[in-house]
Amino acid sequence: MNPILLAEVVPFLGLVISFIYGAAAFFKKGIAMYLQLIVCALGSLALGHFFRIICILTSGALPAGFHVGYLGDFSCFMFLFSANYGQMDGIVDDGSEKLRSLRRFSLVAPVVLVILLSTLFLADMRVIKRWILIFSVLPALPAAYYNLKHMLIPDMDFGFIRAIRPFNGAALAFIFINIVYQILYAFGLYGFSVAASALLAACSFIVIRNAKKGVEQWKI
Amino acid sequence: MILFVCIPLPLLLTLFLLEKRSRITVLYLIIGTFIAVFAASVNGFLHDWLMMSEREFTITVSPIVEEVLKSFPILFHAVVVSDKKENLLMISIALGIGFGIFENAYLMVSNVYGLTIVWAFIRAFGTALMHGICTCFVGLGISYINRRRKFFYTGIFAILTLSIIYHATYNSLVQSSLEFFGFFMPIVTYSVVLLTIYRDKIKSVTEKQKNLRFPNKNLFLK
């Protein structure tokens, strides 16, 4: 199989399986919207990969510039950011002074992502494509910040933060693997991007499994 | 202009004779035709400005333009009038089909000597239905997120992403050697949507019947 196609099919399958599993587990009455947003994030990314697969099957390659698959990527990170900031941050962070150093330390995640993304300027690609790619993953920066913060923040009250720590770790890994996968693809290292795509597929399932376990643990 | 006079204007006259629910459906069918005209102008302008090939334009730009324009009346209806799922489903599919009908009529008039019955079936059950389904996604999605305000902006973007990617996928497939899959995609999706809607309706009817048969079932449980 064409490695470019394989690098799209593998994450697509992983994301679809995770989406179906998450939709069956979390789209019910009484389940927190936070979890539904995570599932929607995986669904959006799956849509982006689906379109890329269709493009490769119909015309042999992805469009040279912008294509609508980037909307799926952007939507995925928007959902992750929305879930972390809109739903969770108000609960886990009381805004107190003693957590200030932790908030500053959490900036490490977006800074590392910026460093990774800056390697795109070394890739042999059109300027417009480079900026489209960077823009499509922009919401990943605040999403990563909040995932790291919620992973490190001390658990003071209900045990909820401790319960979802593995999920936050998996979500952070998911974001990083996705960015690395995009960078490898941009550099034309399709063999490595296939490996990264396999990791992405596995990570997407781990994200959902950890979210489910976290919710179950907290209920206990 | 002639086409515009022939199709939506007579439909406008029927609005005064129809009952409320039918009136709203026909109104959104007419709005769909208006949006088709407007979208054609915007697409024409962008096509000249961006200087893309026809294929690339229909896969990249026109799905975005058309789905965004089609979503505005539905969003308006959801925010101002009613966000009930049944109402939004009805108006969104009417709007999408109205868009598709006008687009088909325009293509028919532009290409009179190249028409066949096969072409007609493909346009009817392929393209027009695809437009209806894309708008249906928007309507169903808005009915879900309108009551979850925190989710609203991200949700709207996601719904539009879904309909844009669906539309772009259809356009991509029908212009390739995989056109067979493209033509059947809307019919298959429509069947799934129909089954889901009727399954929910059958569920609610059987629930009502159960409650009628056993009105005091909770007494037995105690």
Short mmCIF file of C-alpha atoms in Angstrom, two decimals:
data_model
loop_
_atom_site.label_atom_id
_atom_site.label_comp_id
_atom_site.label_asym_id
_atom_site.label_seq_id
_atom_site.Cartn_x
_atom_site.Cartn_y
_atom_site.Cartn_z
CA MET A 1 0.00 0.00 0.00
CA ASN A 2 1.06 3.55 -0.73
CA PRO A 3 2.76 4.84 2.50
CA ILE A 4 1.01 8.20 2.14
CA LEU A 5 -2.36 6.44 2.07
CA LEU A 6 -1.35 4.12 4.92
CA ALA A 7 -0.33 7.14 7.02
CA GLU A 8 -3.91 8.39 6.69
CA VAL A 9 -5.82 5.09 6.91
CA VAL A 10 -4.19 3.91 10.15
CA PRO A 11 -5.10 6.92 12.30
CA PHE A 12 -8.50 7.09 10.62
CA LEU A 13 -9.35 3.54 11.70
CA GLY A 14 -8.09 4.15 15.24
CA LEU A 15 -10.04 7.40 15.52
CA VAL A 16 -13.25 5.87 14.16
CA ILE A 17 -13.06 2.95 16.61
CA SER A 18 -12.39 5.35 19.48
CA PHE A 19 -15.21 7.64 18.36
CA ILE A 20 -17.74 4.80 18.17
CA TYR A 21 -16.62 3.46 21.55
CA GLY A 22 -16.77 6.94 23.10
CA ALA A 23 -20.13 7.78 21.51
CA ALA A 24 -21.63 4.54 22.84
CA ALA A 25 -20.18 5.17 26.32
CA PHE A 26 -20.72 8.91 26.74
CA PHE A 27 -23.61 10.10 24.61
CA LYS A 28 -26.24 9.29 27.19
CA LYS A 29 -28.32 11.34 29.60
CA GLY A 30 -26.48 12.42 32.71
CA ILE A 31 -22.98 12.12 31.25
CA ALA A 32 -20.83 15.23 31.55
CA MET A 33 -20.47 17.33 28.40
CA TYR A 34 -16.71 17.32 28.97
CA LEU A 35 -16.54 13.69 27.90
CA GLN A 36 -18.81 14.28 24.91
CA LEU A 37 -16.52 17.08 23.75
CA ILE A 38 -13.54 14.70 23.88
CA VAL A 39 -15.43 12.20 21.72
CA CYS A 40 -16.37 14.98 19.27
CA ALA A 41 -12.69 15.95 19.08
CA LEU A 42 -11.79 12.43 17.95
CA GLY A 43 -14.69 12.42 15.49
CA SER A 44 -13.56 15.71 13.95
CA LEU A 45 -10.01 14.47 13.47
CA ALA A 46 -11.37 11.28 11.92
CA LEU A 47 -13.33 13.42 9.43
CA GLY A 48 -10.18 15.29 8.45
CA HIS A 49 -8.33 12.02 7.81
CA PHE A 50 -11.34 10.64 5.94
CA PHE A 51 -11.26 13.53 3.50
CA ARG A 52 -7.52 13.11 2.96
CA ILE A 53 -8.07 9.40 2.19
CA ILE A 54 -10.76 10.31 -0.35
CA CYS A 55 -8.43 12.89 -1.95
CA ILE A 56 -5.60 10.37 -2.26
CA LEU A 57 -7.93 7.70 -3.69
CA THR A 58 -9.55 10.03 -6.22
CA SER A 59 -6.66 12.17 -7.38
CA GLY A 60 -3.52 10.34 -6.15
CA ALA A 61 -2.33 13.11 -3.86
CA LEU A 62 -3.50 15.75 -1.45
CA PRO A 63 -4.29 19.23 -2.80
CA ALA A 64 -1.21 21.46 -2.92
CA GLY A 65 -2.64 24.21 -0.74
CA PHE A 66 -5.59 24.41 1.58
CA HIS A 67 -8.15 21.60 1.71
CA VAL A 68 -11.15 21.04 3.94
CA GLY A 69 -9.42 18.23 5.87
CA TYR A 70 -7.62 20.97 7.82
CA LEU A 71 -11.00 22.02 9.20
CA GLY A 72 -11.23 18.62 10.87
CA ASP A 73 -7.85 19.11 12.56
CA PHE A 74 -8.75 22.60 13.71
CA SER A 75 -12.11 21.40 14.99
CA CYS A 76 -10.45 18.55 16.97
CA PHE A 77 -8.16 20.89 18.88
CA MET A 78 -10.96 23.41 19.36
CA PHE A 79 -13.00 20.68 21.06
CA LEU A 80 -10.08 19.70 23.29
CA PHE A 81 -9.47 23.33 24.24
CA SER A 82 -13.17 23.95 24.77
CA ALA A 83 -13.45 20.85 27.00
CA ASN A 84 -10.43 21.79 29.10
CA TYR A 85 -11.01 25.49 29.41
CA GLY A 86 -14.78 25.79 29.20
CA GLN A 87 -15.78 22.71 31.17
CA MET A 88 -12.95 21.64 33.44
CA ASP A 89 -10.65 24.53 34.35
CA GLY A 90 -13.22 26.36 36.47
CA ILE A 91 -13.69 23.22 38.58
CA VAL A 92 -10.07 22.19 39.12
CA ASP A 93 -8.36 25.59 39.40
CA ASP A 94 -9.62 27.92 42.07
CA GLY A 95 -7.41 30.78 40.85
CA SER A 96 -5.44 30.92 44.09
CA GLU A 97 -1.92 32.37 44.35
CA LYS A 98 -0.34 29.11 45.54
CA LEU A 99 -0.97 27.52 42.13
CA ARG A 100 0.73 30.34 40.23
CA SER A 101 4.04 28.48 39.80
CA LEU A 102 2.14 25.45 38.50
CA ARG A 103 0.29 27.60 35.98
CA ARG A 104 3.60 29.02 34.77
CA PHE A 105 5.18 25.58 34.58
CA SER A 106 2.26 24.34 32.46
CA LEU A 107 3.33 26.80 29.76
CA VAL A 108 6.09 24.29 28.98
CA ALA A 109 3.61 22.25 26.92
CA PRO A 110 2.66 24.98 24.42
CA VAL A 111 6.27 26.23 24.30
CA VAL A 112 7.50 22.75 23.32
CA LEU A 113 4.75 22.58 20.69
CA VAL A 114 5.87 25.95 19.29
CA ILE A 115 9.46 24.67 19.08
CA LEU A 116 8.26 21.54 17.30
CA LEU A 117 6.13 23.59 14.88
CA SER A 118 9.02 25.92 14.14
CA THR A 119 10.84 22.95 12.52
CA LEU A 120 8.29 23.30 9.71
CA PHE A 121 10.28 26.31 8.53
CA LEU A 122 13.07 23.87 7.64
CA ALA A 123 10.73 21.70 5.53
CA ASP A 124 10.69 22.03 1.78
CA MET A 125 7.12 23.18 1.35
CA ARG A 126 5.17 26.13 0.05
CA VAL A 127 4.93 29.09 2.44
CA ILE A 128 1.14 29.15 2.28
CA LYS A 129 0.91 25.44 3.08
CA ARG A 130 3.24 25.86 6.04
CA TRP A 131 1.09 28.62 7.51
CA ILE A 132 -2.13 26.71 6.81
CA LEU A 133 -0.70 23.75 8.70
CA ILE A 134 0.41 25.91 11.62
CA PHE A 135 -2.95 27.67 11.78
CA SER A 136 -4.85 24.38 11.66
CA VAL A 137 -3.15 23.17 14.85
CA LEU A 138 -3.14 26.50 16.70
CA PRO A 139 -5.84 25.54 19.24
CA ALA A 140 -3.58 22.62 20.25
CA LEU A 141 -1.37 25.10 22.15
CA PRO A 142 -3.94 26.17 24.77
CA ALA A 143 -5.39 22.64 24.83
CA ALA A 144 -1.93 21.24 25.73
CA TYR A 145 -1.46 23.92 28.39
CA TYR A 146 -4.68 22.96 30.15
CA ASN A 147 -4.05 19.22 29.84
CA LEU A 148 -0.64 19.61 31.50
CA LYS A 149 -2.04 21.90 34.16
CA HIS A 150 -4.89 19.53 35.00
CA MET A 151 -2.45 16.65 35.13
CA LEU A 152 -0.17 18.38 37.64
CA ILE A 153 -2.66 20.28 39.74
CA PRO A 154 -2.97 18.83 43.27
CA ASP A 155 -6.18 17.06 44.15
CA MET A 156 -7.76 18.89 47.04
CA ASP A 157 -11.39 17.87 47.20
CA PHE A 158 -13.24 14.96 45.60
CA GLY A 159 -10.57 12.76 44.10
CA PHE A 160 -11.79 13.73 40.67
CA ILE A 161 -8.53 15.31 39.55
CA ARG A 162 -6.59 12.21 40.57
CA ALA A 163 -9.08 10.05 38.69
CA ILE A 164 -8.70 11.94 35.41
CA ARG A 165 -4.93 12.40 35.60
CA PRO A 166 -4.25 9.40 33.31
CA PHE A 167 -6.75 10.83 30.85
CA ASN A 168 -5.00 14.22 30.85
CA GLY A 169 -1.67 12.48 30.29
CA ALA A 170 -3.10 10.51 27.39
CA ALA A 171 -4.71 13.64 25.90
CA LEU A 172 -1.41 15.52 26.14
CA ALA A 173 0.39 12.61 24.45
CA PHE A 174 -2.34 12.58 21.80
CA ILE A 175 -1.72 16.26 20.99
CA PHE A 176 2.07 15.83 20.83
CA ILE A 177 1.92 12.69 18.68
CA ASN A 178 -0.50 14.45 16.31
CA ILE A 179 1.87 17.41 15.88
CA VAL A 180 4.89 15.14 15.37
CA TYR A 181 2.90 13.11 12.84
CA GLN A 182 2.03 16.30 10.89
CA ILE A 183 5.67 17.42 10.94
CA LEU A 184 6.99 14.06 9.73
CA TYR A 185 4.39 14.12 6.94
CA ALA A 186 5.44 17.65 5.96
CA PHE A 187 9.08 16.55 5.74
CA GLY A 188 8.10 13.68 3.46
CA LEU A 189 9.23 11.04 5.98
CA TYR A 190 6.26 8.82 5.21
CA GLY A 191 7.71 5.71 6.84
CA PHE A 192 8.08 7.51 10.17
CA SER A 193 4.71 9.20 9.74
CA VAL A 194 3.12 5.73 9.35
CA ALA A 195 4.71 4.77 12.70
CA ALA A 196 3.46 8.02 14.25
CA SER A 197 0.02 7.39 12.77
CA ALA A 198 -0.10 3.96 14.47
CA LEU A 199 0.80 5.63 17.77
CA LEU A 200 -1.88 8.24 17.15
CA ALA A 201 -4.49 5.55 16.55
CA ALA A 202 -3.51 3.72 19.75
CA CYS A 203 -3.39 6.96 21.73
CA SER A 204 -6.86 7.99 20.62
CA PHE A 205 -8.23 4.76 22.08
CA ILE A 206 -6.25 5.18 25.28
CA VAL A 207 -7.67 8.71 25.67
CA ILE A 208 -11.23 7.40 25.58
CA ARG A 209 -10.49 4.40 27.79
CA ASN A 210 -8.81 6.60 30.41
CA ALA A 211 -11.67 9.09 30.29
CA LYS A 212 -14.15 6.27 30.92
CA LYS A 213 -12.03 4.78 33.72
CA GLY A 214 -11.58 8.20 35.27
CA VAL A 215 -15.32 8.81 35.39
CA GLU A 216 -15.95 5.31 36.83
CA GLN A 217 -13.21 5.72 39.47
CA TRP A 218 -14.57 9.04 40.55
CA LYS A 219 -18.06 7.58 40.97
CA ILE A 220 -16.62 4.94 43.31
CA MET B 1 -33.27 35.71 -13.86
CA ILE B 2 -35.86 33.91 -16.02
CA LEU B 3 -35.34 30.73 -14.03
CA PHE B 4 -35.67 32.68 -10.83
CA VAL B 5 -39.03 34.07 -11.95
CA CYS B 6 -40.28 30.66 -13.12
CA ILE B 7 -39.56 28.66 -9.98
CA PRO B 8 -39.56 30.55 -6.65
CA LEU B 9 -42.08 33.28 -7.53
CA PRO B 10 -45.07 30.95 -8.18
CA LEU B 11 -44.15 29.10 -4.98
CA LEU B 12 -44.29 32.42 -3.13
CA LEU B 13 -47.92 32.79 -4.16
CA THR B 14 -48.83 29.47 -2.55
CA LEU B 15 -47.63 30.71 0.85
CA PHE B 16 -50.85 32.65 1.38
CA LEU B 17 -52.96 29.53 0.98
CA LEU B 18 -50.96 27.07 3.05
CA GLU B 19 -51.25 26.20 6.71
CA LYS B 20 -48.52 27.13 9.14
CA ARG B 21 -46.32 24.03 9.00
CA SER B 22 -46.60 23.62 5.22
CA ARG B 23 -46.06 27.33 4.78
CA ILE B 24 -42.77 27.26 6.67
CA THR B 25 -41.58 24.26 4.65
CA VAL B 26 -42.34 25.93 1.31
CA LEU B 27 -40.87 29.21 2.57
CA TYR B 28 -37.55 27.51 3.31
CA LEU B 29 -37.68 25.73 -0.05
CA ILE B 30 -37.89 29.20 -1.64
CA ILE B 31 -35.10 30.51 0.60
CA GLY B 32 -33.00 27.60 -0.65
CA THR B 33 -33.43 28.84 -4.22
CA PHE B 34 -32.42 32.37 -3.20
CA ILE B 35 -29.30 31.01 -1.52
CA ALA B 36 -28.48 28.97 -4.64
CA VAL B 37 -28.48 32.17 -6.70
CA PHE B 38 -26.38 34.04 -4.16
CA ALA B 39 -23.93 31.16 -3.76
CA ALA B 40 -23.52 30.95 -7.54
CA SER B 41 -22.54 34.65 -7.62
CA VAL B 42 -20.08 34.26 -4.75
CA ASN B 43 -18.61 31.11 -6.29
CA GLY B 44 -18.23 32.87 -9.65
CA PHE B 45 -16.43 35.79 -8.06
CA LEU B 46 -14.11 33.57 -6.00
CA HIS B 47 -13.38 31.29 -8.94
CA ASP B 48 -12.20 34.24 -11.03
CA TRP B 49 -10.23 35.72 -8.14
CA LEU B 50 -8.49 32.53 -6.96
CA MET B 51 -7.84 31.23 -10.50
CA MET B 52 -8.18 27.61 -9.43
CA SER B 53 -9.03 24.69 -11.66
CA GLU B 54 -12.68 23.70 -11.75
CA ARG B 55 -12.05 20.43 -9.90
CA GLU B 56 -9.93 22.00 -7.17
CA PHE B 57 -12.49 24.77 -6.71
CA THR B 58 -15.42 22.36 -6.35
CA ILE B 59 -13.50 20.31 -3.77
CA THR B 60 -12.00 23.15 -1.75
CA VAL B 61 -13.92 26.41 -1.97
CA SER B 62 -17.49 25.86 -3.14
CA PRO B 63 -18.41 23.40 -0.33
CA ILE B 64 -17.35 26.00 2.23
CA VAL B 65 -19.22 28.86 0.52
CA GLU B 66 -22.42 26.87 -0.02
CA GLU B 67 -22.62 25.21 3.39
CA VAL B 68 -21.90 28.44 5.26
CA LEU B 69 -24.55 30.33 3.27
CA LYS B 70 -27.10 27.54 3.75
CA SER B 71 -26.52 27.47 7.49
CA PHE B 72 -27.46 31.13 8.07
CA PRO B 73 -31.27 30.78 7.69
CA ILE B 74 -31.27 27.68 9.88
CA LEU B 75 -29.25 29.39 12.56
CA PHE B 76 -31.59 32.35 12.39
CA HIS B 77 -34.62 30.08 12.77
CA ALA B 78 -33.03 28.23 15.69
CA VAL B 79 -32.08 31.39 17.59
CA VAL B 80 -35.13 33.54 16.84
CA VAL B 81 -38.07 31.21 16.13
CA SER B 82 -37.69 27.65 17.42
CA ASP B 83 -34.87 25.19 18.06
CA LYS B 84 -37.10 22.08 18.19
CA LYS B 85 -35.47 19.19 16.42
CA GLU B 86 -38.56 18.38 14.29
CA ASN B 87 -38.88 21.97 13.04
CA LEU B 88 -35.18 22.38 12.26
CA LEU B 89 -35.07 19.04 10.48
CA MET B 90 -38.05 20.02 8.33
CA ILE B 91 -36.75 23.46 7.34
CA SER B 92 -33.16 22.37 6.84
CA ILE B 93 -34.01 19.58 4.43
CA ALA B 94 -36.46 21.89 2.60
CA LEU B 95 -33.75 24.53 2.27
CA GLY B 96 -31.17 22.05 1.03
CA ILE B 97 -33.54 20.46 -1.48
CA GLY B 98 -34.65 23.92 -2.68
CA PHE B 99 -30.99 24.76 -3.25
CA GLY B 100 -30.48 21.52 -5.14
CA ILE B 101 -33.63 21.97 -7.26
CA PHE B 102 -32.58 25.44 -8.42
CA GLU B 103 -29.03 24.29 -9.10
CA ASN B 104 -30.39 21.39 -11.21
CA ALA B 105 -32.72 23.71 -13.10
CA TYR B 106 -29.88 26.09 -13.88
CA LEU B 107 -27.64 23.27 -15.14
CA MET B 108 -30.52 21.85 -17.16
CA VAL B 109 -31.12 25.16 -18.89
CA SER B 110 -27.37 25.67 -19.50
CA ASN B 111 -26.88 22.24 -21.02
CA VAL B 112 -30.16 21.39 -22.77
CA TYR B 113 -28.66 19.23 -25.56
CA GLY B 114 -26.57 17.08 -23.21
CA LEU B 115 -29.42 15.92 -20.97
CA THR B 116 -30.33 12.31 -20.38
CA ILE B 117 -32.60 10.55 -17.93
CA VAL B 118 -29.52 9.13 -16.23
CA TRP B 119 -28.22 12.65 -15.70
CA ALA B 120 -31.58 13.60 -14.21
CA PHE B 121 -31.55 10.70 -11.74
CA ILE B 122 -27.99 11.47 -10.72
CA ARG B 123 -28.78 15.13 -10.14
CA ALA B 124 -31.99 14.31 -8.25
CA PHE B 125 -30.85 11.46 -6.03
CA GLY B 126 -27.24 12.51 -5.89
CA THR B 127 -26.58 16.23 -5.85
CA ALA B 128 -29.93 17.61 -4.71
CA LEU B 129 -30.24 14.97 -2.00
CA MET B 130 -26.64 15.64 -0.93
CA HIS B 131 -27.49 19.33 -0.45
CA GLY B 132 -30.51 18.33 1.62
CA ILE B 133 -28.47 15.98 3.77
CA CYS B 134 -25.69 18.51 4.40
CA THR B 135 -28.23 21.08 5.54
CA CYS B 136 -29.98 18.38 7.56
CA PHE B 137 -26.72 17.78 9.49
CA VAL B 138 -26.62 21.49 10.27
CA GLY B 139 -30.25 21.54 11.41
CA LEU B 140 -29.93 18.46 13.62
CA GLY B 141 -26.63 19.69 15.04
CA ILE B 142 -27.98 23.13 15.88
CA SER B 143 -31.01 21.57 17.62
CA TYR B 144 -28.55 19.70 19.85
CA ILE B 145 -26.11 22.49 20.63
CA ASN B 146 -28.47 25.44 20.85
CA ARG B 147 -29.41 24.43 24.40
CA ARG B 148 -25.79 23.93 25.41
CA ARG B 149 -24.49 27.44 25.16
CA LYS B 150 -20.94 26.71 26.31
CA PHE B 151 -20.61 24.31 23.42
CA PHE B 152 -22.18 26.70 20.90
CA TYR B 153 -19.33 28.21 18.87
CA THR B 154 -17.17 25.09 18.82
CA GLY B 155 -20.26 23.05 18.01
CA ILE B 156 -21.30 25.28 15.10
CA PHE B 157 -17.81 25.07 13.65
CA ALA B 158 -17.84 21.28 14.01
CA ILE B 159 -21.25 20.92 12.37
CA LEU B 160 -20.17 23.07 9.46
CA THR B 161 -16.96 21.03 9.21
CA LEU B 162 -19.03 17.85 8.98
CA SER B 163 -21.31 19.19 6.24
CA ILE B 164 -18.41 20.81 4.32
CA ILE B 165 -16.35 17.61 4.37
CA TYR B 166 -19.39 15.54 3.32
CA HIS B 167 -20.06 17.95 0.43
CA ALA B 168 -16.38 18.04 -0.62
CA THR B 169 -16.17 14.24 -0.44
CA TYR B 170 -19.19 13.91 -2.72
CA ASN B 171 -17.75 16.42 -5.22
CA SER B 172 -14.39 14.65 -5.12
CA LEU B 173 -15.89 11.19 -5.69
CA VAL B 174 -18.24 12.13 -8.55
CA GLN B 175 -15.38 13.72 -10.49
CA SER B 176 -13.23 10.62 -10.30
CA SER B 177 -13.24 6.96 -11.27
CA LEU B 178 -15.02 6.26 -7.96
CA GLU B 179 -18.13 8.17 -9.10
CA PHE B 180 -20.31 5.12 -8.38
CA PHE B 181 -19.66 5.50 -4.64
CA GLY B 182 -20.28 9.21 -4.89
CA PHE B 183 -23.71 8.76 -6.48
CA PHE B 184 -24.88 6.28 -3.85
CA MET B 185 -23.42 8.15 -0.88
CA PRO B 186 -26.42 10.53 -0.43
CA ILE B 187 -29.01 7.74 -0.80
CA VAL B 188 -27.28 5.57 1.77
CA THR B 189 -26.89 8.49 4.20
CA TYR B 190 -30.52 9.49 3.69
CA SER B 191 -31.66 5.93 4.46
CA VAL B 192 -29.63 5.92 7.69
CA VAL B 193 -31.04 9.31 8.75
CA LEU B 194 -34.59 8.15 7.95
CA LEU B 195 -34.15 4.90 9.88
CA THR B 196 -32.78 6.82 12.90
CA ILE B 197 -35.69 9.26 12.89
CA TYR B 198 -38.33 6.53 12.52
CA ARG B 199 -36.63 4.34 15.12
CA ASP B 200 -36.93 7.21 17.62
CA LYS B 201 -40.57 7.73 16.64
CA ILE B 202 -41.39 4.01 16.97
CA LYS B 203 -39.65 3.98 20.37
CA SER B 204 -41.68 6.91 21.64
CA VAL B 205 -44.95 5.41 20.33
CA THR B 206 -44.29 2.01 21.99
CA GLU B 207 -43.36 3.81 25.25
CA LYS B 208 -46.67 5.69 25.16
CA GLN B 209 -48.57 2.44 24.51
CA LYS B 210 -46.79 0.77 27.42
CA ASN B 211 -47.71 3.63 29.73
CA LEU B 212 -51.33 3.43 28.61
CA ARG B 213 -51.46 -0.31 29.29
CA PHE B 214 -49.72 -0.09 32.68
CA PRO B 215 -50.38 3.38 34.06
CA ASN B 216 -49.63 2.36 37.66
CA LYS B 217 -46.58 0.15 37.06
CA ASN B 218 -44.61 1.99 39.76
CA LEU B 219 -47.07 0.69 42.38
CA PHE B 220 -46.10 -2.87 41.48
CA LEU B 221 -42.38 -2.03 41.83
CA LYS B 222 -42.94 -0.75 45.39
#
